[in-house]
mmCIF file of N, CA and C in Angstrom:
data_model
loop_
_atom_site.group_PDB
_atom_site.id
_atom_site.type_symbol
_atom_site.label_atom_id
_atom_site.label_comp_id
_atom_site.label_asym_id
_atom_site.label_seq_id
_atom_site.Cartn_x
_atom_site.Cartn_y
_atom_site.Cartn_z
ATOM 1 N N UNK A 9 -0.173 -232.320 92.612
ATOM 2 C CA UNK A 9 -0.155 -232.214 91.175
ATOM 3 C C UNK A 9 0.438 -230.882 90.718
ATOM 4 N N UNK A 10 0.153 -229.825 91.498
ATOM 5 C CA UNK A 10 0.682 -228.515 91.147
ATOM 6 C C UNK A 10 2.205 -228.500 91.220
ATOM 7 N N UNK A 11 2.761 -229.274 92.158
ATOM 8 C CA UNK A 11 4.218 -229.323 92.308
ATOM 9 C C UNK A 11 4.898 -229.899 91.077
ATOM 10 N N UNK A 12 4.258 -230.858 90.472
ATOM 11 C CA UNK A 12 4.824 -231.465 89.270
ATOM 12 C C UNK A 12 4.898 -230.433 88.152
ATOM 13 N N UNK A 13 3.857 -229.659 88.003
ATOM 14 C CA UNK A 13 3.840 -228.622 86.970
ATOM 15 C C UNK A 13 4.884 -227.555 87.259
ATOM 16 N N UNK A 14 5.004 -227.154 88.518
ATOM 17 C CA UNK A 14 6.010 -226.159 88.903
ATOM 18 C C UNK A 14 7.414 -226.688 88.640
ATOM 19 N N UNK A 15 7.659 -227.942 89.012
ATOM 20 C CA UNK A 15 8.976 -228.535 88.777
ATOM 21 C C UNK A 15 9.285 -228.644 87.284
ATOM 22 N N UNK A 16 8.281 -228.972 86.490
ATOM 23 C CA UNK A 16 8.494 -229.062 85.045
ATOM 24 C C UNK A 16 8.823 -227.687 84.455
ATOM 25 N N UNK A 17 8.181 -226.652 84.956
ATOM 26 C CA UNK A 17 8.471 -225.299 84.482
ATOM 27 C C UNK A 17 9.843 -224.830 84.964
ATOM 28 N N UNK A 18 10.190 -225.137 86.209
ATOM 29 C CA UNK A 18 11.515 -224.776 86.718
ATOM 30 C C UNK A 18 12.626 -225.512 85.980
ATOM 31 N N UNK A 19 12.344 -226.725 85.530
ATOM 32 C CA UNK A 19 13.325 -227.505 84.786
ATOM 33 C C UNK A 19 13.728 -226.856 83.480
ATOM 34 N N UNK A 20 12.904 -225.933 82.992
ATOM 35 C CA UNK A 20 13.240 -225.241 81.746
ATOM 36 C C UNK A 20 14.380 -224.236 81.919
ATOM 37 N N UNK A 21 14.581 -223.725 83.124
ATOM 38 C CA UNK A 21 15.644 -222.744 83.339
ATOM 39 C C UNK A 21 17.034 -223.316 83.079
ATOM 40 N N UNK A 22 17.439 -224.397 83.754
ATOM 41 C CA UNK A 22 18.762 -224.950 83.431
ATOM 42 C C UNK A 22 18.835 -225.507 82.014
ATOM 43 N N UNK A 23 17.710 -225.986 81.497
ATOM 44 C CA UNK A 23 17.703 -226.505 80.126
ATOM 45 C C UNK A 23 17.972 -225.393 79.127
ATOM 46 N N UNK A 24 17.414 -224.224 79.365
ATOM 47 C CA UNK A 24 17.640 -223.094 78.466
ATOM 48 C C UNK A 24 19.092 -222.620 78.532
ATOM 49 N N UNK A 25 19.658 -222.553 79.734
ATOM 50 C CA UNK A 25 21.059 -222.138 79.889
ATOM 51 C C UNK A 25 21.977 -223.133 79.191
ATOM 52 N N UNK A 26 21.719 -224.425 79.387
ATOM 53 C CA UNK A 26 22.544 -225.459 78.754
ATOM 54 C C UNK A 26 22.366 -225.446 77.237
ATOM 55 N N UNK A 27 21.158 -225.193 76.763
ATOM 56 C CA UNK A 27 20.914 -225.139 75.320
ATOM 57 C C UNK A 27 21.693 -223.982 74.694
ATOM 58 N N UNK A 28 21.771 -222.871 75.388
ATOM 59 C CA UNK A 28 22.525 -221.720 74.885
ATOM 60 C C UNK A 28 24.010 -222.025 74.785
ATOM 61 N N UNK A 29 24.457 -223.027 75.545
ATOM 62 C CA UNK A 29 25.864 -223.427 75.495
ATOM 63 C C UNK A 29 26.087 -224.641 74.606
ATOM 64 N N UNK A 30 25.066 -225.020 73.838
ATOM 65 C CA UNK A 30 25.213 -226.077 72.844
ATOM 66 C C UNK A 30 24.859 -227.472 73.324
ATOM 67 N N UNK A 31 24.116 -227.601 74.397
ATOM 68 C CA UNK A 31 23.748 -228.908 74.924
ATOM 69 C C UNK A 31 22.302 -229.255 74.573
ATOM 70 N N UNK A 32 21.921 -230.508 74.789
ATOM 71 C CA UNK A 32 20.596 -231.019 74.452
ATOM 72 C C UNK A 32 19.547 -230.476 75.424
ATOM 73 N N UNK A 33 18.532 -229.792 74.888
ATOM 74 C CA UNK A 33 17.502 -229.185 75.735
ATOM 75 C C UNK A 33 16.707 -230.226 76.504
ATOM 76 N N UNK A 34 16.257 -231.295 75.852
ATOM 77 C CA UNK A 34 15.385 -232.274 76.515
ATOM 78 C C UNK A 34 16.086 -233.001 77.659
ATOM 79 N N UNK A 35 17.346 -233.372 77.457
ATOM 80 C CA UNK A 35 18.078 -234.036 78.540
ATOM 81 C C UNK A 35 18.256 -233.113 79.737
ATOM 82 N N UNK A 36 18.576 -231.866 79.459
ATOM 83 C CA UNK A 36 18.760 -230.913 80.544
ATOM 84 C C UNK A 36 17.429 -230.529 81.181
ATOM 85 N N UNK A 37 16.351 -230.547 80.429
ATOM 86 C CA UNK A 37 15.042 -230.270 81.008
ATOM 87 C C UNK A 37 14.669 -231.382 81.995
ATOM 88 N N UNK A 38 14.920 -232.627 81.620
ATOM 89 C CA UNK A 38 14.643 -233.741 82.539
ATOM 90 C C UNK A 38 15.520 -233.636 83.785
ATOM 91 N N UNK A 39 16.803 -233.375 83.591
ATOM 92 C CA UNK A 39 17.733 -233.216 84.707
ATOM 93 C C UNK A 39 17.280 -232.060 85.611
ATOM 94 N N UNK A 40 16.872 -230.951 85.034
ATOM 95 C CA UNK A 40 16.417 -229.809 85.807
ATOM 96 C C UNK A 40 15.105 -230.055 86.519
ATOM 97 N N UNK A 41 14.257 -230.883 85.948
ATOM 98 C CA UNK A 41 12.990 -231.209 86.597
ATOM 99 C C UNK A 41 13.215 -232.099 87.807
ATOM 100 N N UNK A 42 14.116 -233.052 87.681
ATOM 101 C CA UNK A 42 14.358 -234.005 88.772
ATOM 102 C C UNK A 42 15.232 -233.389 89.866
ATOM 103 N N UNK A 43 16.306 -232.720 89.481
ATOM 104 C CA UNK A 43 17.262 -232.155 90.440
ATOM 105 C C UNK A 43 17.540 -230.691 90.103
ATOM 106 N N UNK A 44 16.560 -229.828 90.322
ATOM 107 C CA UNK A 44 16.647 -228.449 89.859
ATOM 108 C C UNK A 44 17.872 -227.710 90.392
ATOM 109 N N UNK A 45 18.103 -227.754 91.684
ATOM 110 C CA UNK A 45 19.189 -226.967 92.283
ATOM 111 C C UNK A 45 20.533 -227.374 91.702
ATOM 112 N N UNK A 46 20.790 -228.663 91.618
ATOM 113 C CA UNK A 46 22.059 -229.147 91.085
ATOM 114 C C UNK A 46 22.187 -228.840 89.592
ATOM 115 N N UNK A 47 21.102 -229.012 88.861
ATOM 116 C CA UNK A 47 21.126 -228.768 87.418
ATOM 117 C C UNK A 47 21.362 -227.295 87.105
ATOM 118 N N UNK A 48 20.820 -226.408 87.927
ATOM 119 C CA UNK A 48 21.004 -224.987 87.673
ATOM 120 C C UNK A 48 22.468 -224.598 87.825
ATOM 121 N N UNK A 49 23.100 -225.011 88.917
ATOM 122 C CA UNK A 49 24.512 -224.716 89.124
ATOM 123 C C UNK A 49 25.381 -225.395 88.072
ATOM 124 N N UNK A 50 25.035 -226.607 87.715
ATOM 125 C CA UNK A 50 25.790 -227.352 86.712
ATOM 126 C C UNK A 50 25.697 -226.680 85.349
ATOM 127 N N UNK A 51 24.528 -226.233 84.971
ATOM 128 C CA UNK A 51 24.367 -225.590 83.660
ATOM 129 C C UNK A 51 25.097 -224.250 83.594
ATOM 130 N N UNK A 52 25.151 -223.536 84.694
ATOM 131 C CA UNK A 52 25.884 -222.274 84.722
ATOM 132 C C UNK A 52 27.383 -222.519 84.602
ATOM 133 N N UNK A 53 27.871 -223.597 85.211
ATOM 134 C CA UNK A 53 29.301 -223.893 85.208
ATOM 135 C C UNK A 53 29.787 -224.537 83.911
ATOM 136 N N UNK A 54 28.877 -224.942 83.032
ATOM 137 C CA UNK A 54 29.269 -225.585 81.778
ATOM 138 C C UNK A 54 30.082 -224.660 80.887
ATOM 139 N N UNK A 55 31.064 -225.224 80.218
ATOM 140 C CA UNK A 55 31.767 -224.472 79.188
ATOM 141 C C UNK A 55 30.975 -224.587 77.889
ATOM 142 N N UNK A 56 31.053 -223.572 77.043
ATOM 143 C CA UNK A 56 30.347 -223.662 75.757
ATOM 144 C C UNK A 56 30.892 -224.808 74.907
ATOM 145 N N UNK A 57 30.028 -225.437 74.145
ATOM 146 C CA UNK A 57 30.436 -226.520 73.255
ATOM 147 C C UNK A 57 31.306 -225.952 72.136
ATOM 148 N N UNK A 58 32.213 -226.763 71.637
ATOM 149 C CA UNK A 58 33.150 -226.332 70.588
ATOM 150 C C UNK A 58 32.421 -225.847 69.339
ATOM 151 N N UNK A 59 31.315 -226.506 68.985
ATOM 152 C CA UNK A 59 30.586 -226.109 67.780
ATOM 153 C C UNK A 59 29.987 -224.715 67.928
ATOM 154 N N UNK A 60 29.567 -224.322 69.137
ATOM 155 C CA UNK A 60 29.048 -222.977 69.342
ATOM 156 C C UNK A 60 30.154 -221.938 69.231
ATOM 157 N N UNK A 61 31.323 -222.260 69.753
ATOM 158 C CA UNK A 61 32.434 -221.322 69.662
ATOM 159 C C UNK A 61 32.826 -221.087 68.211
ATOM 160 N N UNK A 62 32.893 -222.147 67.421
ATOM 161 C CA UNK A 62 33.266 -222.013 66.020
ATOM 162 C C UNK A 62 32.255 -221.172 65.261
ATOM 163 N N UNK A 63 30.998 -221.279 65.624
ATOM 164 C CA UNK A 63 29.955 -220.491 64.973
ATOM 165 C C UNK A 63 30.189 -218.988 65.192
ATOM 166 N N UNK A 64 30.658 -218.624 66.369
ATOM 167 C CA UNK A 64 30.901 -217.220 66.698
ATOM 168 C C UNK A 64 32.339 -216.781 66.447
ATOM 169 N N UNK A 65 33.128 -217.618 65.767
ATOM 170 C CA UNK A 65 34.489 -217.234 65.419
ATOM 171 C C UNK A 65 35.459 -217.302 66.578
ATOM 172 N N UNK A 66 35.228 -218.218 67.495
ATOM 173 C CA UNK A 66 36.083 -218.372 68.663
ATOM 174 C C UNK A 66 36.536 -219.824 68.756
ATOM 175 N N UNK A 67 37.515 -220.099 69.588
ATOM 176 C CA UNK A 67 37.965 -221.471 69.850
ATOM 177 C C UNK A 67 38.714 -221.488 71.168
ATOM 178 N N UNK A 68 38.995 -222.700 71.664
ATOM 179 C CA UNK A 68 39.754 -222.863 72.897
ATOM 180 C C UNK A 68 41.246 -222.885 72.590
ATOM 181 N N UNK A 69 42.038 -222.261 73.436
ATOM 182 C CA UNK A 69 43.491 -222.360 73.330
ATOM 183 C C UNK A 69 43.884 -223.754 73.815
ATOM 184 N N UNK A 70 44.709 -224.494 73.053
ATOM 185 C CA UNK A 70 45.081 -225.843 73.489
ATOM 186 C C UNK A 70 46.026 -225.850 74.690
ATOM 187 N N UNK A 71 46.604 -224.705 75.026
ATOM 188 C CA UNK A 71 47.555 -224.643 76.133
ATOM 189 C C UNK A 71 46.885 -224.288 77.462
ATOM 190 N N UNK A 72 46.113 -223.207 77.466
ATOM 191 C CA UNK A 72 45.501 -222.753 78.726
ATOM 192 C C UNK A 72 43.987 -222.959 78.777
ATOM 193 N N UNK A 73 43.385 -223.387 77.674
ATOM 194 C CA UNK A 73 41.950 -223.694 77.557
ATOM 195 C C UNK A 73 41.055 -222.479 77.769
ATOM 196 N N UNK A 74 41.565 -221.297 77.483
ATOM 197 C CA UNK A 74 40.747 -220.085 77.495
ATOM 198 C C UNK A 74 40.185 -219.874 76.088
ATOM 199 N N UNK A 75 39.149 -219.076 75.971
ATOM 200 C CA UNK A 75 38.522 -218.817 74.681
ATOM 201 C C UNK A 75 39.245 -217.668 73.986
ATOM 202 N N UNK A 76 39.689 -217.920 72.755
ATOM 203 C CA UNK A 76 40.408 -216.917 71.963
ATOM 204 C C UNK A 76 39.747 -216.798 70.583
ATOM 205 N N UNK A 77 40.151 -215.779 69.832
ATOM 206 C CA UNK A 77 39.642 -215.613 68.471
ATOM 207 C C UNK A 77 40.073 -216.767 67.583
ATOM 208 N N UNK A 78 39.253 -217.075 66.601
ATOM 209 C CA UNK A 78 39.515 -218.193 65.695
ATOM 210 C C UNK A 78 40.780 -217.980 64.872
ATOM 211 N N UNK A 79 41.025 -216.747 64.447
ATOM 212 C CA UNK A 79 42.164 -216.452 63.582
ATOM 213 C C UNK A 79 43.442 -216.121 64.344
ATOM 214 N N UNK A 80 43.411 -216.176 65.671
ATOM 215 C CA UNK A 80 44.580 -215.803 66.465
ATOM 216 C C UNK A 80 45.730 -216.789 66.238
ATOM 217 N N UNK A 81 46.942 -216.254 66.191
ATOM 218 C CA UNK A 81 48.132 -217.101 66.059
ATOM 219 C C UNK A 81 48.882 -217.194 67.378
ATOM 220 N N UNK A 82 48.588 -216.271 68.310
ATOM 221 C CA UNK A 82 49.176 -216.284 69.647
ATOM 222 C C UNK A 82 48.048 -216.069 70.652
ATOM 223 N N UNK A 83 48.032 -216.893 71.710
ATOM 224 C CA UNK A 83 47.001 -216.769 72.746
ATOM 225 C C UNK A 83 47.247 -215.490 73.539
ATOM 226 N N UNK A 84 46.194 -214.719 73.757
ATOM 227 C CA UNK A 84 46.319 -213.465 74.490
ATOM 228 C C UNK A 84 46.467 -213.675 75.996
ATOM 229 N N UNK A 85 46.195 -214.884 76.481
ATOM 230 C CA UNK A 85 46.278 -215.152 77.913
ATOM 231 C C UNK A 85 47.614 -215.789 78.311
ATOM 232 N N UNK A 86 48.049 -216.805 77.566
ATOM 233 C CA UNK A 86 49.273 -217.531 77.932
ATOM 234 C C UNK A 86 50.420 -217.296 76.958
ATOM 235 N N UNK A 87 50.176 -216.535 75.901
ATOM 236 C CA UNK A 87 51.168 -216.255 74.854
ATOM 237 C C UNK A 87 51.662 -217.515 74.149
ATOM 238 N N UNK A 88 50.883 -218.578 74.195
ATOM 239 C CA UNK A 88 51.220 -219.807 73.475
ATOM 240 C C UNK A 88 50.900 -219.668 71.999
ATOM 241 N N UNK A 89 51.693 -220.320 71.165
ATOM 242 C CA UNK A 89 51.446 -220.257 69.728
ATOM 243 C C UNK A 89 50.288 -221.175 69.355
ATOM 244 N N UNK A 90 49.439 -220.681 68.458
ATOM 245 C CA UNK A 90 48.273 -221.426 68.003
ATOM 246 C C UNK A 90 48.441 -221.774 66.538
ATOM 247 N N UNK A 91 48.047 -222.975 66.189
ATOM 248 C CA UNK A 91 48.107 -223.380 64.783
ATOM 249 C C UNK A 91 46.866 -222.872 64.061
ATOM 250 N N UNK A 92 47.031 -222.358 62.849
ATOM 251 C CA UNK A 92 45.873 -221.878 62.091
ATOM 252 C C UNK A 92 44.935 -223.051 61.746
ATOM 253 N N UNK A 93 43.647 -222.786 61.813
ATOM 254 C CA UNK A 93 42.638 -223.797 61.489
ATOM 255 C C UNK A 93 41.993 -223.434 60.151
ATOM 256 N N UNK A 94 41.589 -224.450 59.416
ATOM 257 C CA UNK A 94 40.877 -224.201 58.155
ATOM 258 C C UNK A 94 39.410 -223.959 58.468
ATOM 259 N N UNK A 95 38.753 -223.161 57.675
ATOM 260 C CA UNK A 95 37.340 -222.809 57.930
ATOM 261 C C UNK A 95 36.368 -223.743 57.204
ATOM 262 N N UNK A 96 36.716 -224.987 57.024
ATOM 263 C CA UNK A 96 35.832 -225.938 56.339
ATOM 264 C C UNK A 96 34.759 -226.363 57.207
#
């Protein structure tokens, strides 16, 4: 019985990391409880969700998929031109 409680508490670690990247906490908590080792590595490797990037004034470059400033017109990594986005 103690193992179940320990696994449930350990499942919160990948869930918290995934939640910080804009993912569903409960789904990741279940995934982390059942397969902790895999879920931990998976949550660390996740890219941030687009909605989280927009909140912090960032976005993905459509050419190289690196994170750049929202107002950038040229990507600092690949020098690709970026189209301006509206802030609606």
